[in-house]
PDB file of C-alpha atoms and ligand atoms in Angstrom:
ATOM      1  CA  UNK O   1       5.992   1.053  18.098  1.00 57.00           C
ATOM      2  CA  UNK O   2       8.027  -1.438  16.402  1.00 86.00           C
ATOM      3  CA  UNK O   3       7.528  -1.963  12.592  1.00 96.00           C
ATOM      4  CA  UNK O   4       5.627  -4.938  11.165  1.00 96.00           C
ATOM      5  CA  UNK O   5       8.105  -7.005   9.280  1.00 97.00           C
ATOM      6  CA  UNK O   6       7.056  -8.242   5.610  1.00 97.00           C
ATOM      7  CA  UNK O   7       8.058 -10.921   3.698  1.00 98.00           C
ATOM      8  CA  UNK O   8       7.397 -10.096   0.016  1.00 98.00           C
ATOM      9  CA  UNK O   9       7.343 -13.056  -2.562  1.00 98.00           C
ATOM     10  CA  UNK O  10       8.048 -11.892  -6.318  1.00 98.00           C
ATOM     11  CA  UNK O  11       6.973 -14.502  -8.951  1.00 98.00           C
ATOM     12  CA  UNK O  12       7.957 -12.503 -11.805  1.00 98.00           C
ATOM     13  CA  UNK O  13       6.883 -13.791 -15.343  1.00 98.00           C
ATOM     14  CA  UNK O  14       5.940 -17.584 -13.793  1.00 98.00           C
ATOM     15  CA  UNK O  15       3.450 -19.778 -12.798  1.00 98.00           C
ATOM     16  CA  UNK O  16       0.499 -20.687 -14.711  1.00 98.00           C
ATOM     17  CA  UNK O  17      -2.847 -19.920 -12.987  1.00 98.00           C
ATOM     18  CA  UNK O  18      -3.160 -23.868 -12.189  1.00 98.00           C
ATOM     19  CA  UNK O  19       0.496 -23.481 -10.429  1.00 98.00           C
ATOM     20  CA  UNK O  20      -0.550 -20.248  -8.934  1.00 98.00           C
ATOM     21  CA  UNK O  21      -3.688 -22.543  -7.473  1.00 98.00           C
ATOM     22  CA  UNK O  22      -1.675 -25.180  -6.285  1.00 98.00           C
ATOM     23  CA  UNK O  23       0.783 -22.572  -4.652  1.00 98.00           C
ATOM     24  CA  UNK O  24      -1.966 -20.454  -2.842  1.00 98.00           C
ATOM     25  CA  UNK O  25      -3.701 -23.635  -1.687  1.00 98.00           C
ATOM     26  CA  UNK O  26      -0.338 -24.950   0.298  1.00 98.00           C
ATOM     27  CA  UNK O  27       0.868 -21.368   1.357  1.00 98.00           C
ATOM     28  CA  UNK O  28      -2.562 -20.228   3.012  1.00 97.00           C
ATOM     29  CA  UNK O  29      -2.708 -23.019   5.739  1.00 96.00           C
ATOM     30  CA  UNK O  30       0.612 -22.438   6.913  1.00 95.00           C
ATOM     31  CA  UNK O  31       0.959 -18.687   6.970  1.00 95.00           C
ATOM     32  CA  UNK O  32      -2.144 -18.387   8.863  1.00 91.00           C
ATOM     33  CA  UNK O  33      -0.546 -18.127  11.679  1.00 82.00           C
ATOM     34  CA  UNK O  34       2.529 -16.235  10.965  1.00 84.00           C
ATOM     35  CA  UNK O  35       1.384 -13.696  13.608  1.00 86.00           C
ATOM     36  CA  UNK O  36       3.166 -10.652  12.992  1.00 92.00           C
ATOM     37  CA  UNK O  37       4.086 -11.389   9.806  1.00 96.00           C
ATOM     38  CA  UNK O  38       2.670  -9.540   6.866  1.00 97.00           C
ATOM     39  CA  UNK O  39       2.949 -12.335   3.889  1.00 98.00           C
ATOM     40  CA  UNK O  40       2.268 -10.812   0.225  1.00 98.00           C
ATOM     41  CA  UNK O  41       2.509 -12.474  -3.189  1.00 98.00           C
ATOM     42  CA  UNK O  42       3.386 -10.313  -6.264  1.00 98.00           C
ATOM     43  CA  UNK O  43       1.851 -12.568  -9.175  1.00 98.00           C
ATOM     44  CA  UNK O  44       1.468 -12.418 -12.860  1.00 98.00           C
ATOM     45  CA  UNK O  45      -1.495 -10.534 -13.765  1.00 98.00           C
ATOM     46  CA  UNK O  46      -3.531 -13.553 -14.904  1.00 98.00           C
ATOM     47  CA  UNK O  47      -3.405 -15.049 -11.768  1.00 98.00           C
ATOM     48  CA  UNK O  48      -3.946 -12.276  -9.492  1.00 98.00           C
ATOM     49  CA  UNK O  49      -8.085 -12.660  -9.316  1.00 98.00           C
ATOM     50  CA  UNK O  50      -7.443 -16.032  -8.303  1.00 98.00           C
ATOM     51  CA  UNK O  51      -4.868 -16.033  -5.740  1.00 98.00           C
ATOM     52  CA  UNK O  52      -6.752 -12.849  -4.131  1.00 98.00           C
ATOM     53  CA  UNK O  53     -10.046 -15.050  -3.956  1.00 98.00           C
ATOM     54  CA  UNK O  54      -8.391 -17.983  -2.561  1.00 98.00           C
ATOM     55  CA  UNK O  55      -6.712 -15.243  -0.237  1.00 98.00           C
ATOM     56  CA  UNK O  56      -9.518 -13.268   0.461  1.00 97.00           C
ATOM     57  CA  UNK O  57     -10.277 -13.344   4.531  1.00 94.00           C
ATOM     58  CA  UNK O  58      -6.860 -14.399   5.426  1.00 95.00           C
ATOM     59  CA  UNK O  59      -3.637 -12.534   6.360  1.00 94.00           C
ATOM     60  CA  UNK O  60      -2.159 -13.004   3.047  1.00 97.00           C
ATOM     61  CA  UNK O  61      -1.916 -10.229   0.701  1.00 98.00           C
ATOM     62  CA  UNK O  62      -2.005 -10.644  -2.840  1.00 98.00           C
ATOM     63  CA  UNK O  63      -0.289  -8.031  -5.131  1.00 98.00           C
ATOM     64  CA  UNK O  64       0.531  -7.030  -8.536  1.00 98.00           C
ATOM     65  CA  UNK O  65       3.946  -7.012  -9.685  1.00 98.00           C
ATOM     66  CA  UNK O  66       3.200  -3.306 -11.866  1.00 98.00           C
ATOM     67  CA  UNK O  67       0.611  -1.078 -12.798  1.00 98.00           C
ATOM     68  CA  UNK O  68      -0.085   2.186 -14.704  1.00 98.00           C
ATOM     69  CA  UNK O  69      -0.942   5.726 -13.174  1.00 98.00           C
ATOM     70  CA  UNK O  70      -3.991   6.689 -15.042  1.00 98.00           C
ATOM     71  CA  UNK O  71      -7.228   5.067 -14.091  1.00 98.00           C
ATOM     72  CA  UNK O  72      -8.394   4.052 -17.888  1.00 98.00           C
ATOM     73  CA  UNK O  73      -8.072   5.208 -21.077  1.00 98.00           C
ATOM     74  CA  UNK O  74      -5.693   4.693 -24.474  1.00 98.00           C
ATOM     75  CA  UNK O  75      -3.178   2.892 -22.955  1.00 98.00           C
ATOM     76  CA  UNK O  76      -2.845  -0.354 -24.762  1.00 98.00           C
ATOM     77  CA  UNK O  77      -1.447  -3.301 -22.263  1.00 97.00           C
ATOM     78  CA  UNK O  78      -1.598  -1.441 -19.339  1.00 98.00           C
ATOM     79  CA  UNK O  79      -3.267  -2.264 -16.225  1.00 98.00           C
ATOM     80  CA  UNK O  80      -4.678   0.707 -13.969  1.00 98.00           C
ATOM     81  CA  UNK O  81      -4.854   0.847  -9.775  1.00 98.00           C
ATOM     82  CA  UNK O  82      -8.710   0.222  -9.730  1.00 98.00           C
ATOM     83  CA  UNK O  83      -8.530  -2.951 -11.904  1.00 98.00           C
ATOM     84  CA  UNK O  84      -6.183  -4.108  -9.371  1.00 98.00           C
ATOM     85  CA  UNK O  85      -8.101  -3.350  -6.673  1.00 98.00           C
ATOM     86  CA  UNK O  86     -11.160  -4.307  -8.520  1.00 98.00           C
ATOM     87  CA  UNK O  87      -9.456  -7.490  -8.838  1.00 98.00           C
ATOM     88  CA  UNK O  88      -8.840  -8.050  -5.506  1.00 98.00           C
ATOM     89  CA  UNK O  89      -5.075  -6.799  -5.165  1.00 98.00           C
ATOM     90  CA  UNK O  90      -3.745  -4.948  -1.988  1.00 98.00           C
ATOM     91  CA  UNK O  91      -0.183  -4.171  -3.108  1.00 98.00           C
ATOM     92  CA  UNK O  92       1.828  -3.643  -6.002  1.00 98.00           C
ATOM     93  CA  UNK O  93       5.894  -3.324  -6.638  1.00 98.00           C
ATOM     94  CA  UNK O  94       6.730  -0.121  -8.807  1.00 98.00           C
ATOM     95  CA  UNK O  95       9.559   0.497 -10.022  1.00 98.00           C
ATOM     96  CA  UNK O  96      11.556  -2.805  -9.965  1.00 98.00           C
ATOM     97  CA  UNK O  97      14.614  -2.919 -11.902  1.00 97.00           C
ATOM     98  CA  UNK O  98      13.683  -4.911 -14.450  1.00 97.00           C
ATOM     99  CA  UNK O  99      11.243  -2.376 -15.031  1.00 98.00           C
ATOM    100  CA  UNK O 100      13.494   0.041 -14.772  1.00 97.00           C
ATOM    101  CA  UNK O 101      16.325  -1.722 -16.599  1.00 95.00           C
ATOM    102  CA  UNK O 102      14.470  -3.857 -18.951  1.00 97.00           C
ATOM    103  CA  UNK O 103      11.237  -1.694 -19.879  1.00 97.00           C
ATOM    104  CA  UNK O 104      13.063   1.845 -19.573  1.00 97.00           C
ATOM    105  CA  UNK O 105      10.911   2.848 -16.383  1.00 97.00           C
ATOM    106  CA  UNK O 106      12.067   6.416 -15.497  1.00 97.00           C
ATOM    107  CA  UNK O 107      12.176   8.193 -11.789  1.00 97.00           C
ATOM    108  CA  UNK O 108       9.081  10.272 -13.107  1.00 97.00           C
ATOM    109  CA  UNK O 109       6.818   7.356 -13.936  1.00 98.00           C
ATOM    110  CA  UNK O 110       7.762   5.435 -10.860  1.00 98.00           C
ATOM    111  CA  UNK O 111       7.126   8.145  -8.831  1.00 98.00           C
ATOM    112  CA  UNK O 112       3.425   9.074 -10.406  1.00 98.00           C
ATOM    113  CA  UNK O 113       2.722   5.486 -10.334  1.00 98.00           C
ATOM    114  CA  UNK O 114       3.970   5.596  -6.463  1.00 98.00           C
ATOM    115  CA  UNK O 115       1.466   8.558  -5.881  1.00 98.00           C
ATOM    116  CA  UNK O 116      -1.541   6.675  -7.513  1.00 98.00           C
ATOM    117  CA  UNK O 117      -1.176   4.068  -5.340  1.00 98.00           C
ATOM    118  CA  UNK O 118      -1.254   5.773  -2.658  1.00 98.00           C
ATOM    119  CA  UNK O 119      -4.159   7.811  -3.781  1.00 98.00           C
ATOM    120  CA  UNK O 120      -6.455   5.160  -4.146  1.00 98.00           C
ATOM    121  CA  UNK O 121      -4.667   3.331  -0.947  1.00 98.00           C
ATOM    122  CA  UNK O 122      -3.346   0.111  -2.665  1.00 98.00           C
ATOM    123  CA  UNK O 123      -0.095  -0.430  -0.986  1.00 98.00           C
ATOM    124  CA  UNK O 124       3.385  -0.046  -3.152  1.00 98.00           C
ATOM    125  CA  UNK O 125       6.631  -1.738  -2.948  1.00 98.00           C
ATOM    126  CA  UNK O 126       8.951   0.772  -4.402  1.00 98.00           C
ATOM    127  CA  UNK O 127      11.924  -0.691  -5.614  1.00 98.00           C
ATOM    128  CA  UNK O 128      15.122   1.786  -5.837  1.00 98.00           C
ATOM    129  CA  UNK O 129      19.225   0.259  -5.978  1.00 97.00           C
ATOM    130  CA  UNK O 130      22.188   0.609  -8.032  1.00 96.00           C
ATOM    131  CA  UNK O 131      23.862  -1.408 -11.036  1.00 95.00           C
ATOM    132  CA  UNK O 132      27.234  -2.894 -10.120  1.00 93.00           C
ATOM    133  CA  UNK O 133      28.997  -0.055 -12.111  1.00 94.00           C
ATOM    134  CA  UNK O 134      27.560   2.367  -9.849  1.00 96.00           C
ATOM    135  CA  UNK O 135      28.281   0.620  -6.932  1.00 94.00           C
ATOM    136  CA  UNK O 136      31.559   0.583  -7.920  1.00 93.00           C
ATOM    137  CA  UNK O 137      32.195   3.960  -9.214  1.00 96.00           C
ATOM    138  CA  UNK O 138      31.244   5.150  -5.524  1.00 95.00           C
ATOM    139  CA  UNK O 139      27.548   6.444  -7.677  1.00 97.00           C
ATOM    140  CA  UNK O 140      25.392   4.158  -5.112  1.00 96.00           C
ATOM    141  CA  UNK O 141      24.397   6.699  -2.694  1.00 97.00           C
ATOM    142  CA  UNK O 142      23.743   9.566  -5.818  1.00 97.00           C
ATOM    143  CA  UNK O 143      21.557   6.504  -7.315  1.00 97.00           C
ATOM    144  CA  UNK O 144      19.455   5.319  -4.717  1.00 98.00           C
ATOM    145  CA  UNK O 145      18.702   9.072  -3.000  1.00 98.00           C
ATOM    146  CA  UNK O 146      17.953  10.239  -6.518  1.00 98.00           C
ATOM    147  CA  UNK O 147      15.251   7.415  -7.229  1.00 98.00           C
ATOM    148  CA  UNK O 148      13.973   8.387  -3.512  1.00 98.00           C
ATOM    149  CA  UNK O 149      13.864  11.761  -3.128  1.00 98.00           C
ATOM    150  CA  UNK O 150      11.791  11.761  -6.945  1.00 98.00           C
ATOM    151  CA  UNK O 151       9.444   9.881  -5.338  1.00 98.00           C
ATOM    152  CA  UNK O 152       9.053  11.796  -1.984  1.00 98.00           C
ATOM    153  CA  UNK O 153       8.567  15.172  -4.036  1.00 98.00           C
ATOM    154  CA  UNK O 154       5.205  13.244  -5.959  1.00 98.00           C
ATOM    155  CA  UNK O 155       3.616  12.523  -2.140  1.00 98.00           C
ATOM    156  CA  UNK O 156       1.982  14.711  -0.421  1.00 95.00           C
ATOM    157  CA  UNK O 157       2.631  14.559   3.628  1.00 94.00           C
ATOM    158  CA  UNK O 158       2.660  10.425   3.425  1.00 95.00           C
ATOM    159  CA  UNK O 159       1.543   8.230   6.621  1.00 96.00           C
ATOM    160  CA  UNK O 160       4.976   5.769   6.896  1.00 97.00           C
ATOM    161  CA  UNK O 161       2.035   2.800   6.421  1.00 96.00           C
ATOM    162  CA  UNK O 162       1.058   3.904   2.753  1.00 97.00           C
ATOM    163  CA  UNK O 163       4.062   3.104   1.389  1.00 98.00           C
ATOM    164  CA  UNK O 164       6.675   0.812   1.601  1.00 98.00           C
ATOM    165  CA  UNK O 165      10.570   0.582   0.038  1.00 98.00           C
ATOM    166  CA  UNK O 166      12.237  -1.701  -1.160  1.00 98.00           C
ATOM    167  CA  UNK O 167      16.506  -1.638  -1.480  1.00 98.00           C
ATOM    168  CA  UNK O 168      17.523  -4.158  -4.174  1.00 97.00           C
ATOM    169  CA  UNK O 169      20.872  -3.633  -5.571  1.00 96.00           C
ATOM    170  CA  UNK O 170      20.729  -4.674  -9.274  1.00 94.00           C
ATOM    171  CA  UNK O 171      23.910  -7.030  -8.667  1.00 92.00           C
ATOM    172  CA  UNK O 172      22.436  -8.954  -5.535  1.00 91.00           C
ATOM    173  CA  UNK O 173      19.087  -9.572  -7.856  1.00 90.00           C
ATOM    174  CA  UNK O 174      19.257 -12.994  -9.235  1.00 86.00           C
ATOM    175  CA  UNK O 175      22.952 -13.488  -9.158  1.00 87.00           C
ATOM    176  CA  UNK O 176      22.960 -15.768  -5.874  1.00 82.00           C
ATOM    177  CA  UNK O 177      25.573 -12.569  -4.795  1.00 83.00           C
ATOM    178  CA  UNK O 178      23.713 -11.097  -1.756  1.00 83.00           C
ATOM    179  CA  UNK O 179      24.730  -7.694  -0.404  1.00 86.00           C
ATOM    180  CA  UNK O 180      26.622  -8.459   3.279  1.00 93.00           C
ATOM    181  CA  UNK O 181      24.024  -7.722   6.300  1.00 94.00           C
ATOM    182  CA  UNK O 182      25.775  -4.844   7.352  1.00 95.00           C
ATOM    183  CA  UNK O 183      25.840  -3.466   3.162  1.00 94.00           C
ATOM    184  CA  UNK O 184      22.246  -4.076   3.568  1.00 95.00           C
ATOM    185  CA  UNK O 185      21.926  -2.171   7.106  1.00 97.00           C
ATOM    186  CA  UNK O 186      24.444   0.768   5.720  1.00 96.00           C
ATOM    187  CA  UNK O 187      22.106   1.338   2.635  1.00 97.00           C
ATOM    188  CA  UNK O 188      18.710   1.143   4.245  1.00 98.00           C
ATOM    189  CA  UNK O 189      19.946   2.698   7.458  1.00 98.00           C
ATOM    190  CA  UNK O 190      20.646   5.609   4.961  1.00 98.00           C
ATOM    191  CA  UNK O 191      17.605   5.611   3.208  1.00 98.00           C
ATOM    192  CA  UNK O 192      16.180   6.174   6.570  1.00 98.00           C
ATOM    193  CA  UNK O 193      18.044   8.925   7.292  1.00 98.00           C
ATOM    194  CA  UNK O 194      16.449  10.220   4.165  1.00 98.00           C
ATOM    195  CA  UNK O 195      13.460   9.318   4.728  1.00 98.00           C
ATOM    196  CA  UNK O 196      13.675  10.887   7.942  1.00 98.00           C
ATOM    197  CA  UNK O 197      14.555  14.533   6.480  1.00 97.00           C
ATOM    198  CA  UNK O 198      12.141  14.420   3.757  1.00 97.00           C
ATOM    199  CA  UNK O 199       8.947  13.306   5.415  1.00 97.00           C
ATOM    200  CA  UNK O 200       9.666  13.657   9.088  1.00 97.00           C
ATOM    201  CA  UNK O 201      10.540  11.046  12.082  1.00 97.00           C
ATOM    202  CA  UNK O 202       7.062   9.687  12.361  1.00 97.00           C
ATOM    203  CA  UNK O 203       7.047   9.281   8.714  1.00 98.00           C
ATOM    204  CA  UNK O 204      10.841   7.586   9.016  1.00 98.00           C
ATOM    205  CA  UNK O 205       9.646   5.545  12.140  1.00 97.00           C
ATOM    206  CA  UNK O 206       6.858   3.601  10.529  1.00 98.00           C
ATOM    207  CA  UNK O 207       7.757   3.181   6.877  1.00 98.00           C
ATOM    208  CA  UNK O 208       9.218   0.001   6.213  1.00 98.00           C
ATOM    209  CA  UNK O 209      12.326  -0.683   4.558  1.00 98.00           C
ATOM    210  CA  UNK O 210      12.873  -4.109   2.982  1.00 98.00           C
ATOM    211  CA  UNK O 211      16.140  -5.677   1.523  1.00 97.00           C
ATOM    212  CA  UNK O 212      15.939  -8.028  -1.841  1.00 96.00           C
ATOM    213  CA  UNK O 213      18.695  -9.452  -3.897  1.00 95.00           C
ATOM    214  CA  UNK O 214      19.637 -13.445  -3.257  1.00 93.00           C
ATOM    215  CA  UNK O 215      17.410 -13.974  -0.315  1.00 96.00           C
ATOM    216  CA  UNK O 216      17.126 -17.577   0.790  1.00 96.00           C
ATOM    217  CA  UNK O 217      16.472 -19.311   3.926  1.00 96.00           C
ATOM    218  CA  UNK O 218      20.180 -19.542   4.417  1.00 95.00           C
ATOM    219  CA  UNK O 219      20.946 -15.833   4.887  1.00 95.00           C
ATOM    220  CA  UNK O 220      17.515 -14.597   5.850  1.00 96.00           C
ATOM    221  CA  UNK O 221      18.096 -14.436   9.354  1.00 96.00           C
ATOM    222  CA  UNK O 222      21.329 -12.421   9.544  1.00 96.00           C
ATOM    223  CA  UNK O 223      19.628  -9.737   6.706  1.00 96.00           C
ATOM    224  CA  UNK O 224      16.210  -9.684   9.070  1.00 96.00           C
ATOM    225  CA  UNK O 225      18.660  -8.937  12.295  1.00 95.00           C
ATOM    226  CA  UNK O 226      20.164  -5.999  10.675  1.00 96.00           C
ATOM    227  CA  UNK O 227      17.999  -2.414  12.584  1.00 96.00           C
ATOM    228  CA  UNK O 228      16.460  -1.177   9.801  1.00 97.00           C
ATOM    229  CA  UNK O 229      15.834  -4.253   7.588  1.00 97.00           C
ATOM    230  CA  UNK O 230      11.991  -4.910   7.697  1.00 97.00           C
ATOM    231  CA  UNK O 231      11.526  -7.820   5.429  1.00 97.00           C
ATOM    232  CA  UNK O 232      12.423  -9.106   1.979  1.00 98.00           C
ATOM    233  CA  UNK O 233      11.376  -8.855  -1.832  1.00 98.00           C
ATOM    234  CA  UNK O 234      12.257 -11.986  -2.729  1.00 98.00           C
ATOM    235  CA  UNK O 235      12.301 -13.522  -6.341  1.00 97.00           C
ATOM    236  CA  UNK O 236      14.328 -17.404  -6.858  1.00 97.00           C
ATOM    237  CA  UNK O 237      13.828 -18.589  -3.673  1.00 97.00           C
ATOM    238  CA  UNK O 238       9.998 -17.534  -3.352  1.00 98.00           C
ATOM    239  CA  UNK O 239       8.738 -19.951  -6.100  1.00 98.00           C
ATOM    240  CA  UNK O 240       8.588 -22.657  -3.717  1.00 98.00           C
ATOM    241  CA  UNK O 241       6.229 -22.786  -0.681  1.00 98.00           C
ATOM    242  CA  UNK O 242       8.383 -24.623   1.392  1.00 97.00           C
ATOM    243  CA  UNK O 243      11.350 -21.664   0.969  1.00 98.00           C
ATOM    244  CA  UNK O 244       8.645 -18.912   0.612  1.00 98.00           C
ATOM    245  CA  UNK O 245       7.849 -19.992   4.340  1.00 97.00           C
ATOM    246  CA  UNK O 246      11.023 -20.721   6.054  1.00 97.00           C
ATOM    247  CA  UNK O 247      11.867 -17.069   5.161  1.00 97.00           C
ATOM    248  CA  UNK O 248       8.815 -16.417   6.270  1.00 97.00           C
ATOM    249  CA  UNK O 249       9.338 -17.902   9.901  1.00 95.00           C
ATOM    250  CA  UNK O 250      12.874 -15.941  10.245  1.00 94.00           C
ATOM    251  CA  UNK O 251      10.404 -13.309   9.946  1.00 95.00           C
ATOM    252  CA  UNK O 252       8.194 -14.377  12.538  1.00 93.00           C
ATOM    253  CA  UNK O 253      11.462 -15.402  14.654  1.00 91.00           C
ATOM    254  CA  UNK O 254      12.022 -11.297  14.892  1.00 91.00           C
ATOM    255  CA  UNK O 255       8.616 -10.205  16.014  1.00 89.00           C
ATOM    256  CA  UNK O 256       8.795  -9.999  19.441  1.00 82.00           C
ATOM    257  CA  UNK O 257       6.456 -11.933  21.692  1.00 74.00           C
ATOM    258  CA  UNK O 258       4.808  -9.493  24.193  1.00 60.00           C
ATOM    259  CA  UNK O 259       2.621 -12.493  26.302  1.00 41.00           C
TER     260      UNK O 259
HETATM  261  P1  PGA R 301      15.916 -12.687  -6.248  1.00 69.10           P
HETATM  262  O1  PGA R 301      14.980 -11.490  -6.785  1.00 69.10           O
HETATM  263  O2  PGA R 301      15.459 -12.999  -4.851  1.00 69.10           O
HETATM  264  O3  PGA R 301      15.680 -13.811  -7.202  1.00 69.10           O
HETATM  265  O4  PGA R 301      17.324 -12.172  -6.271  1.00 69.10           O
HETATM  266  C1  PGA R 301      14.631 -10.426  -5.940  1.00 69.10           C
HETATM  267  C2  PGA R 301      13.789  -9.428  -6.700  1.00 69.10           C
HETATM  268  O5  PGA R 301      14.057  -9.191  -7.885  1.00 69.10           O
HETATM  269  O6  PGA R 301      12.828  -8.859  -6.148  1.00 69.10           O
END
């Protein structure tokens, strides 16, 4: 059975919960019918009740953009899987690089957050790719099926729909410098293949594989077209509706109609 293709917008630290509002209001109407499709927003904390109320009973998702591993306790400024779900939330990214990068995420907490998640069946994004330096010192591969395989080893016999990945090479992020479609096929196609030995071919079948780094309408279609490319993570060019859902429709343009 063919994968269902997401398309995965990433706020980051914006939007006030009156933007957030204004945003939800104009994207629910038109995604409605991306048939197909599944459409998730990764918001700021403080706006995730609301978007997932305004969301609630339609196909769009709404998701956190991180989250802790233990359920409560002594951890000051953390947010746990249950308040997520408790406020509404059916996703969250782990393990994004500015996480990583920014906040000093390691492998190990990415992958107990990873297992959480999937514990308590909230559905995570997990976000693996290499710095430029790596890339370039031939380190990608060493990088990416590191981050993986940590992850895999926390999961115990995973259905492919519990999870999701996510490749984002740290130099495509932000920097209007998107990986080619075919760097984007070679990489996930890979992480397939990885996927595939760790967890088995049903498991490498059905989990989905998205690409992020630079996506915008303009070279959505030729990343979606790529095999094992399942959607996008997208940051810049997800802050507007109007982008959010032409990337969305390329999306929709690859689900095949079956009368
Ligand atoms: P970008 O961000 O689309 O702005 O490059 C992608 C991401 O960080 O998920």
């Amino acid at each position: 059975m063919a994968r269902r293709p997401m398309m995965a917008a990433n706020w980051k630290m914006n939007k006030t919960i009156r933007e957030a509002q204004q945003y939800t209001a104009a994207l629910l109407p038109r995604a409605a019918d991306a048939e197909g499709v599944d459409v998730a927003v990764f918001v700021p904390f403080t706006c995730l009740h609301e978007v997932a109320r305004m969301a609630e009973d339609t196909p769009v998702i709404a998701g956190a953009q991180n989250f802790y591993y233990e359920d409560s306790g002594a951890f000051t400024g953390e947010v746990s899987v249950p308040m997520l779900q408790d406020a509404g939330a059916g996703a969250g990214i782990v393990g994004h690089s500015e996480r990583r990068e920014i906040f000093a995420e390691s492998d190990e907490m990415v992958a107990r957050k990873t297992a959480r998640a999937v514990e308590a069946g909230l559905l995570p994004i997990v976000c693996v790719g290499e710095t430029k330096e790596e890339r370039d010192a031939g380190d990608m591969w060493e990088k990416v099926s590191g981050q993986i395989r940590r992850v895999m080893e926390k999961l115990d016999d995973p259905d492919g729909d519990a999870l999701v990945f996510a490749y984002e090479p740290i130099w495509a992020i932000g920097t209007g410098d998107t990986a080619t479609p075919e760097d984007a096929q070679d990489a996930i196609g890979q992480i397939r293949d990885l996927l595939r030995e760790l967890g088995g071919d049903d498991f490498a079948g059905a989990v989905r594989i998205l690409y992020g780094g630079s996506v915008k309408p303009d070279n959505v279609a030729e990343i979606m077209a790529q095999e094992d490319v399942d959607g996008a993570l997208v940051g810049g060019a997800s802050l507007e509706v109007e982008s959010f859902m032409q990337l969305v429709e390329a999306a929709r343009e690859t689900v095949p109609s079956d009368g």
